[in-house]
GROMACS .gro file of C-alpha atoms in nm:
model
  336
    1MET     CA    1   3.487   6.357   1.478
    2ASN     CA    2   3.175   6.384   1.707
    3ARG     CA    3   2.954   6.432   1.396
    4LEU     CA    4   3.128   6.133   1.232
    5ILE     CA    5   3.010   5.875   1.495
    6PRO     CA    6   2.636   5.915   1.463
    7LEU     CA    7   2.656   5.894   1.090
    8LEU     CA    8   2.856   5.571   1.103
    9THR     CA    9   2.606   5.448   1.348
   10VAL     CA   10   2.297   5.536   1.115
   11TRP     CA   11   2.480   5.376   0.822
   12LEU     CA   12   2.553   5.052   1.002
   13VAL     CA   13   2.186   5.017   1.121
   14VAL     CA   14   2.049   5.057   0.741
   15ALA     CA   15   2.295   4.834   0.611
   16ALA     CA   16   2.177   4.556   0.852
   17LEU     CA   17   1.823   4.626   0.741
   18VAL     CA   18   1.895   4.585   0.389
   19VAL     CA   19   2.097   4.265   0.449
   20ALA     CA   20   1.806   4.121   0.640
   21ALA     CA   21   1.523   4.222   0.399
   22PRO     CA   22   1.571   3.914   0.181
   23ALA     CA   23   1.530   3.673   0.481
   24TRP     CA   24   1.191   3.870   0.565
   25ALA     CA   25   1.092   3.841   0.199
   26GLN     CA   26   1.155   3.460   0.202
   27ALA     CA   27   0.965   3.388   0.511
   28PRO     CA   28   0.676   3.148   0.448
   29ALA     CA   29   0.322   3.311   0.464
   30PRO     CA   30   0.089   3.046   0.382
   31ALA     CA   31  -0.237   3.238   0.529
   32PRO     CA   32  -0.199   3.535   0.257
   33ALA     CA   33  -0.112   3.296  -0.012
   34ALA     CA   34  -0.418   3.087   0.034
   35ALA     CA   35  -0.638   3.423   0.050
   36THR     CA   36  -0.492   3.545  -0.288
   37THR     CA   37  -0.616   3.228  -0.479
   38GLU     CA   38  -0.892   3.331  -0.716
   39GLN     CA   39  -1.226   3.152  -0.623
   40VAL     CA   40  -1.414   2.987  -0.916
   41GLU     CA   41  -1.794   2.906  -0.898
   42PRO     CA   42  -1.950   2.595  -1.068
   43ARG     CA   43  -2.264   2.596  -1.277
   44ASN     CA   44  -2.443   2.362  -1.028
   45LEU     CA   45  -2.355   2.215  -0.672
   46SER     CA   46  -2.541   1.939  -0.499
   47VAL     CA   47  -2.442   1.804  -0.130
   48ARG     CA   48  -2.591   1.500   0.030
   49LEU     CA   49  -2.509   1.312   0.349
   50GLU     CA   50  -2.576   0.945   0.356
   51PRO     CA   51  -2.729   0.891   0.618
   52GLU     CA   52  -2.806   1.216   0.777
   53GLN     CA   53  -2.808   1.052   1.147
   54VAL     CA   54  -2.538   0.808   1.219
   55ARG     CA   55  -2.405   0.639   1.527
   56ILE     CA   56  -2.094   0.754   1.680
   57GLY     CA   57  -1.792   0.575   1.520
   58ASP     CA   58  -2.008   0.441   1.232
   59PRO     CA   59  -1.907   0.541   0.862
   60PHE     CA   60  -2.116   0.777   0.653
   61VAL     CA   61  -2.084   0.906   0.314
   62TYR     CA   62  -2.043   1.279   0.213
   63GLU     CA   63  -2.126   1.314  -0.138
   64VAL     CA   64  -2.049   1.643  -0.350
   65VAL     CA   65  -2.169   1.665  -0.731
   66ILE     CA   66  -2.025   1.958  -0.900
   67THR     CA   67  -2.151   2.055  -1.264
   68HIS     CA   68  -1.861   2.273  -1.405
   69PRO     CA   69  -1.727   2.373  -1.760
   70LYS     CA   70  -1.576   2.085  -1.964
   71ASP     CA   71  -1.213   2.235  -1.950
   72HIS     CA   72  -1.221   2.263  -1.575
   73ARG     CA   73  -1.084   1.988  -1.337
   74TYR     CA   74  -1.155   1.967  -0.959
   75GLU     CA   75  -0.939   1.795  -0.721
   76LEU     CA   76  -1.040   1.753  -0.363
   77LYS     CA   77  -0.783   1.856  -0.093
   78VAL     CA   78  -0.841   1.664   0.241
   79PRO     CA   79  -0.844   1.913   0.535
   80GLN     CA   80  -0.531   1.869   0.766
   81GLU     CA   81  -0.752   1.978   1.069
   82THR     CA   82  -1.050   1.740   1.073
   83GLY     CA   83  -1.174   1.803   1.431
   84ASP     CA   84  -1.411   1.542   1.567
   85PHE     CA   85  -1.416   1.355   1.206
   86GLU     CA   86  -1.185   1.087   1.075
   87PHE     CA   87  -1.143   1.082   0.667
   88LEU     CA   88  -1.148   0.718   0.588
   89ASP     CA   89  -1.124   0.722   0.208
   90GLN     CA   90  -1.255   0.914  -0.089
   91THR     CA   91  -1.351   0.844  -0.465
   92ARG     CA   92  -1.387   1.064  -0.752
   93GLN     CA   93  -1.607   1.009  -1.096
   94ARG     CA   94  -1.617   1.232  -1.378
   95GLN     CA   95  -1.877   1.225  -1.652
   96ASP     CA   96  -1.831   1.477  -1.968
   97GLY     CA   97  -2.141   1.624  -2.142
   98GLN     CA   98  -2.145   1.815  -2.469
   99ASP     CA   99  -2.047   2.165  -2.316
  100SER     CA  100  -2.003   2.065  -1.956
  101ALA     CA  101  -1.876   1.798  -1.701
  102THR     CA  102  -2.027   1.667  -1.401
  103THR     CA  103  -1.756   1.544  -1.105
  104THR     CA  104  -1.901   1.344  -0.824
  105PHE     CA  105  -1.687   1.301  -0.490
  106ARG     CA  106  -1.782   1.049  -0.235
  107VAL     CA  107  -1.582   1.117   0.107
  108ARG     CA  108  -1.633   0.842   0.351
  109MET     CA  109  -1.582   0.959   0.709
  110SER     CA  110  -1.678   0.889   1.073
  111ALA     CA  111  -1.761   1.114   1.376
  112PHE     CA  112  -1.654   1.089   1.729
  113ALA     CA  113  -1.863   1.342   1.897
  114LEU     CA  114  -2.246   1.327   2.006
  115GLY     CA  115  -2.512   1.551   1.886
  116SER     CA  116  -2.527   1.792   1.579
  117VAL     CA  117  -2.171   1.800   1.462
  118ALA     CA  118  -2.057   2.035   1.169
  119VAL     CA  119  -1.880   1.853   0.897
  120PRO     CA  120  -1.568   2.038   0.794
  121ALA     CA  121  -1.559   2.241   0.469
  122LEU     CA  122  -1.428   2.081   0.138
  123PRO     CA  123  -1.155   2.259  -0.033
  124PHE     CA  124  -1.089   2.210  -0.404
  125ASP     CA  125  -0.807   2.271  -0.657
  126VAL     CA  126  -0.935   2.368  -0.983
  127ALA     CA  127  -0.739   2.353  -1.285
  128THR     CA  128  -0.877   2.600  -1.566
  129PRO     CA  129  -0.739   2.743  -1.897
  130GLU     CA  130  -0.671   3.087  -1.698
  131GLY     CA  131  -0.459   2.882  -1.435
  132PRO     CA  132  -0.523   2.731  -1.128
  133LYS     CA  133  -0.794   2.848  -0.895
  134ALA     CA  134  -0.984   2.737  -0.584
  135PHE     CA  135  -1.340   2.630  -0.484
  136THR     CA  136  -1.484   2.545  -0.125
  137VAL     CA  137  -1.779   2.359  -0.032
  138PRO     CA  138  -1.935   2.482   0.307
  139GLY     CA  139  -1.958   2.239   0.601
  140ARG     CA  140  -2.283   2.055   0.650
  141THR     CA  141  -2.422   1.930   0.987
  142VAL     CA  142  -2.475   1.558   1.083
  143GLU     CA  143  -2.676   1.428   1.362
  144VAL     CA  144  -2.430   1.172   1.577
  145THR     CA  145  -2.608   0.932   1.828
  146SER     CA  146  -2.483   0.693   2.087
  147THR     CA  147  -2.449   0.336   2.015
  148LEU     CA  148  -2.648   0.271   2.332
  149PRO     CA  149  -3.036   0.283   2.342
  150PRO     CA  150  -3.180   0.575   2.547
  151ASP     CA  151  -3.295   0.347   2.821
  152ALA     CA  152  -2.975   0.160   2.850
  153GLU     CA  153  -2.916   0.229   3.217
  154GLY     CA  154  -3.284   0.118   3.331
  155GLN     CA  155  -3.262  -0.213   3.128
  156GLY     CA  156  -2.913  -0.293   3.240
  157ALA     CA  157  -2.755  -0.272   2.895
  158ASP     CA  158  -2.449  -0.083   3.015
  159LEU     CA  159  -2.083  -0.155   2.952
  160PHE     CA  160  -1.943  -0.441   3.144
  161ASP     CA  161  -1.612  -0.458   3.314
  162TYR     CA  162  -1.319  -0.719   3.219
  163LYS     CA  163  -1.362  -1.037   3.371
  164PRO     CA  164  -1.087  -1.179   3.634
  165PRO     CA  165  -0.820  -1.415   3.495
  166GLU     CA  166  -0.910  -1.789   3.519
  167GLU     CA  167  -0.682  -2.097   3.578
  168VAL     CA  168  -0.665  -2.325   3.240
  169PRO     CA  169  -0.541  -2.680   3.361
  170ILE     CA  170  -0.304  -2.833   3.131
  171ARG     CA  171  -0.289  -3.224   3.156
  172SER     CA  172   0.038  -3.256   2.990
  173TRP     CA  173   0.354  -3.074   2.886
  174ARG     CA  174   0.399  -3.258   2.568
  175LEU     CA  175   0.170  -3.026   2.360
  176VAL     CA  176   0.342  -2.728   2.501
  177LEU     CA  177   0.694  -2.854   2.412
  178THR     CA  178   0.559  -2.943   2.067
  179VAL     CA  179   0.436  -2.601   1.984
  180LEU     CA  180   0.763  -2.456   2.135
  181GLY     CA  181   0.976  -2.701   1.901
  182VAL     CA  182   0.770  -2.578   1.611
  183LEU     CA  183   0.810  -2.221   1.693
  184ALA     CA  184   1.175  -2.263   1.726
  185ALA     CA  185   1.218  -2.436   1.375
  186ALA     CA  186   0.996  -2.175   1.230
  187LEU     CA  187   1.224  -1.881   1.382
  188LEU     CA  188   1.521  -2.068   1.267
  189ALA     CA  189   1.402  -2.087   0.898
  190TRP     CA  190   1.307  -1.715   0.905
  191VAL     CA  191   1.645  -1.621   1.028
  192LEU     CA  192   1.824  -1.828   0.762
  193PHE     CA  193   1.582  -1.680   0.520
  194ARG     CA  194   1.669  -1.326   0.601
  195TRP     CA  195   2.027  -1.419   0.600
  196TRP     CA  196   2.012  -1.565   0.254
  197ARG     CA  197   1.803  -1.273   0.115
  198ASN     CA  198   2.045  -1.000   0.282
  199ARG     CA  199   2.390  -1.167   0.215
  200PRO     CA  200   2.647  -0.957   0.070
  201LYS     CA  201   2.637  -0.960  -0.317
  202HIS     CA  202   2.890  -0.819  -0.556
  203VAL     CA  203   2.727  -0.525  -0.747
  204GLU     CA  204   2.915  -0.313  -0.977
  205VAL     CA  205   2.849   0.053  -0.894
  206VAL     CA  206   2.800   0.261  -1.179
  207PRO     CA  207   2.841   0.638  -1.116
  208ALA     CA  208   2.519   0.819  -1.180
  209LEU     CA  209   2.531   1.086  -1.479
  210PRO     CA  210   2.471   1.450  -1.396
  211LEU     CA  211   2.097   1.571  -1.366
  212ASP     CA  212   2.134   1.790  -1.672
  213VAL     CA  213   2.286   1.491  -1.875
  214ARG     CA  214   2.008   1.250  -1.765
  215THR     CA  215   1.736   1.483  -1.827
  216ARG     CA  216   1.849   1.561  -2.172
  217LYS     CA  217   1.881   1.213  -2.258
  218ALA     CA  218   1.504   1.186  -2.137
  219LEU     CA  219   1.386   1.453  -2.350
  220ASP     CA  220   1.588   1.316  -2.659
  221ALA     CA  221   1.412   0.961  -2.614
  222LEU     CA  222   1.078   1.148  -2.584
  223LYS     CA  223   1.153   1.344  -2.894
  224ALA     CA  224   1.269   1.034  -3.093
  225GLU     CA  225   0.944   0.858  -3.036
  226ASP     CA  226   0.739   1.144  -3.217
  227LEU     CA  227   0.424   1.075  -3.001
  228PRO     CA  228   0.220   1.378  -3.156
  229SER     CA  229   0.243   1.259  -3.502
  230ARG     CA  230   0.102   0.916  -3.406
  231GLY     CA  231  -0.203   1.075  -3.237
  232ARG     CA  232  -0.080   1.025  -2.879
  233VAL     CA  233  -0.069   1.385  -2.776
  234LYS     CA  234  -0.211   1.318  -2.411
  235ASP     CA  235   0.081   1.050  -2.369
  236PHE     CA  236   0.344   1.317  -2.479
  237TYR     CA  237   0.212   1.554  -2.245
  238PHE     CA  238   0.217   1.290  -1.967
  239ARG     CA  239   0.589   1.191  -2.021
  240LEU     CA  240   0.711   1.541  -2.074
  241SER     CA  241   0.538   1.672  -1.752
  242GLU     CA  242   0.691   1.386  -1.567
  243ILE     CA  243   1.046   1.471  -1.712
  244VAL     CA  244   0.999   1.837  -1.610
  245ARG     CA  245   0.867   1.769  -1.261
  246GLY     CA  246   1.145   1.518  -1.199
  247TYR     CA  247   1.411   1.764  -1.310
  248LEU     CA  248   1.271   2.055  -1.076
  249GLY     CA  249   1.221   1.813  -0.759
  250GLU     CA  250   1.576   1.688  -0.798
  251ARG     CA  251   1.723   2.041  -0.887
  252TYR     CA  252   1.570   2.228  -0.596
  253GLY     CA  253   1.540   1.916  -0.341
  254PHE     CA  254   1.129   1.872  -0.306
  255GLU     CA  255   0.891   1.610  -0.397
  256ALA     CA  256   0.765   1.776  -0.740
  257LEU     CA  257   0.625   1.433  -0.876
  258GLU     CA  258   0.370   1.442  -0.573
  259CYS     CA  259   0.253   1.788  -0.594
  260THR     CA  260  -0.043   1.939  -0.764
  261SER     CA  261  -0.009   2.219  -0.997
  262SER     CA  262  -0.078   2.492  -0.744
  263GLU     CA  263   0.148   2.317  -0.486
  264LEU     CA  264   0.440   2.286  -0.736
  265MET     CA  265   0.421   2.674  -0.821
  266ALA     CA  266   0.386   2.748  -0.434
  267SER     CA  267   0.691   2.544  -0.355
  268LEU     CA  268   0.909   2.701  -0.627
  269ARG     CA  269   0.808   3.059  -0.511
  270ARG     CA  270   0.921   2.986  -0.149
  271MET     CA  271   1.274   2.886  -0.271
  272SER     CA  272   1.571   3.084  -0.439
  273THR     CA  273   1.553   3.003  -0.788
  274PRO     CA  274   1.765   3.219  -0.995
  275GLY     CA  275   1.666   3.211  -1.376
  276LEU     CA  276   1.359   3.013  -1.341
  277PRO     CA  277   1.116   3.143  -1.613
  278GLU     CA  278   0.810   3.131  -1.373
  279ASP     CA  279   0.576   3.261  -1.633
  280LYS     CA  280   0.660   3.025  -1.898
  281LEU     CA  281   0.659   2.732  -1.651
  282MET     CA  282   0.307   2.834  -1.525
  283ARG     CA  283   0.186   2.834  -1.903
  284PHE     CA  284   0.359   2.505  -1.940
  285VAL     CA  285   0.178   2.342  -1.640
  286SER     CA  286  -0.150   2.486  -1.726
  287GLU     CA  287  -0.133   2.353  -2.089
  288SER     CA  288  -0.032   2.021  -1.961
  289ASP     CA  289  -0.312   2.000  -1.703
  290MET     CA  290  -0.559   2.072  -2.011
  291VAL     CA  291  -0.430   1.812  -2.235
  292LYS     CA  292  -0.386   1.546  -1.955
  293TYR     CA  293  -0.716   1.593  -1.751
  294ALA     CA  294  -0.962   1.810  -1.972
  295ARG     CA  295  -0.902   1.632  -2.304
  296ALA     CA  296  -0.798   1.952  -2.453
  297ASP     CA  297  -0.616   1.906  -2.809
  298ALA     CA  298  -0.261   2.066  -2.884
  299SER     CA  299  -0.104   2.112  -3.213
  300ALA     CA  300   0.207   1.993  -3.347
  301ASP     CA  301   0.362   2.324  -3.301
  302ALA     CA  302   0.261   2.345  -2.951
  303CYS     CA  303   0.395   2.004  -2.873
  304ARG     CA  304   0.721   2.136  -3.032
  305ASP     CA  305   0.732   2.447  -2.821
  306ALA     CA  306   0.637   2.233  -2.501
  307LEU     CA  307   0.947   2.012  -2.578
  308ALA     CA  308   1.179   2.325  -2.659
  309PHE     CA  309   1.084   2.464  -2.330
  310GLY     CA  310   1.215   2.166  -2.132
  311TYR     CA  311   1.541   2.207  -2.286
  312SER     CA  312   1.561   2.583  -2.226
  313LEU     CA  313   1.452   2.507  -1.862
  314ILE     CA  314   1.779   2.292  -1.802
  315ASP     CA  315   1.989   2.566  -1.980
  316THR     CA  316   1.844   2.862  -1.752
  317THR     CA  317   1.814   2.689  -1.434
  318TYR     CA  318   2.114   2.399  -1.395
  319VAL     CA  319   2.423   2.477  -1.212
  320PRO     CA  320   2.703   2.226  -1.213
  321PRO     CA  321   2.814   2.093  -0.866
  322PRO     CA  322   3.157   2.237  -0.752
  323PRO     CA  323   3.433   1.987  -0.778
  324PRO     CA  324   3.529   1.800  -0.489
  325GLN     CA  325   3.833   1.968  -0.296
  326ALA     CA  326   4.130   1.791  -0.157
  327PRO     CA  327   4.165   1.732   0.204
  328ASP     CA  328   4.378   1.980   0.401
  329ASN     CA  329   4.616   1.711   0.522
  330ALA     CA  330   4.662   1.578   0.151
  331ALA     CA  331   5.029   1.534   0.066
  332ALA     CA  332   5.170   1.810  -0.165
  333PRO     CA  333   5.277   1.678  -0.512
  334ARG     CA  334   5.652   1.625  -0.532
  335VAL     CA  335   5.878   1.867  -0.737
  336GLN     CA  336   6.148   1.719  -0.942
   0.00000   0.00000   0.00000
């Protein structure tokens, strides 16, 4: 009996570790995932700041020109931590050549620190025929100067304080009452308009079809249009990719339509997705990106296989929701 107690204790500790192992395996680890992304080098890279010296708070342009293979597509990811900079907007322009392409990114930003300030590095997602890769442009240095001249204090060009309030004489209250009446009438009209727009309306609620039925109907409609035989392969892949992403987003509860290809796969890997054919999905996403963005061609058999993958994805991953249960205090059926 004395030997049996230590053995039972060891067995319980081992069982607790086995049960907790899946939770450790599913814990998010963003840093290692980013480190394992394969880097790609473009054929040529040109970086330019316009202007190289800027006043604090004034916008300037960070231009990056990348020459790369024609079947690659570069997408800029704005860094989450921008330090002393504010990203205002960005533009992207691509020009294809015979065997290569040139993509130009113009990022408009402003700095809020004086002196030589390092611009953050710019990360890129790269879609290639081998799968998603990454590329990073190292940061550059911009000289940020003050908005005041060097001799501002000596010349008296310093900042001024607020002026104290001054009295404004009003000869009559008629204008004030008129303005108040106009404001009251405008407020009343606005309230009536809001009431009219939000008044209760009789709307017949039609129960939504299950997710698998709606997705199959969308695939059937796309199949009936037969876009590849009409020379619209790119439109076919855009539509099919949107249907597949919409199904995955609603099935697993995340914004799949707003994700890049790499973000889509990373989000699915962090979830419990029994039956999900990850390799086939990765090939489908890469093939779709090549057709949609790199102007790659796809045969009729490839389009047929891609559509068949959409149907098989529903068969292997969809789980019907459980039927609603009756409440505990529901009346029992009468027995005659």
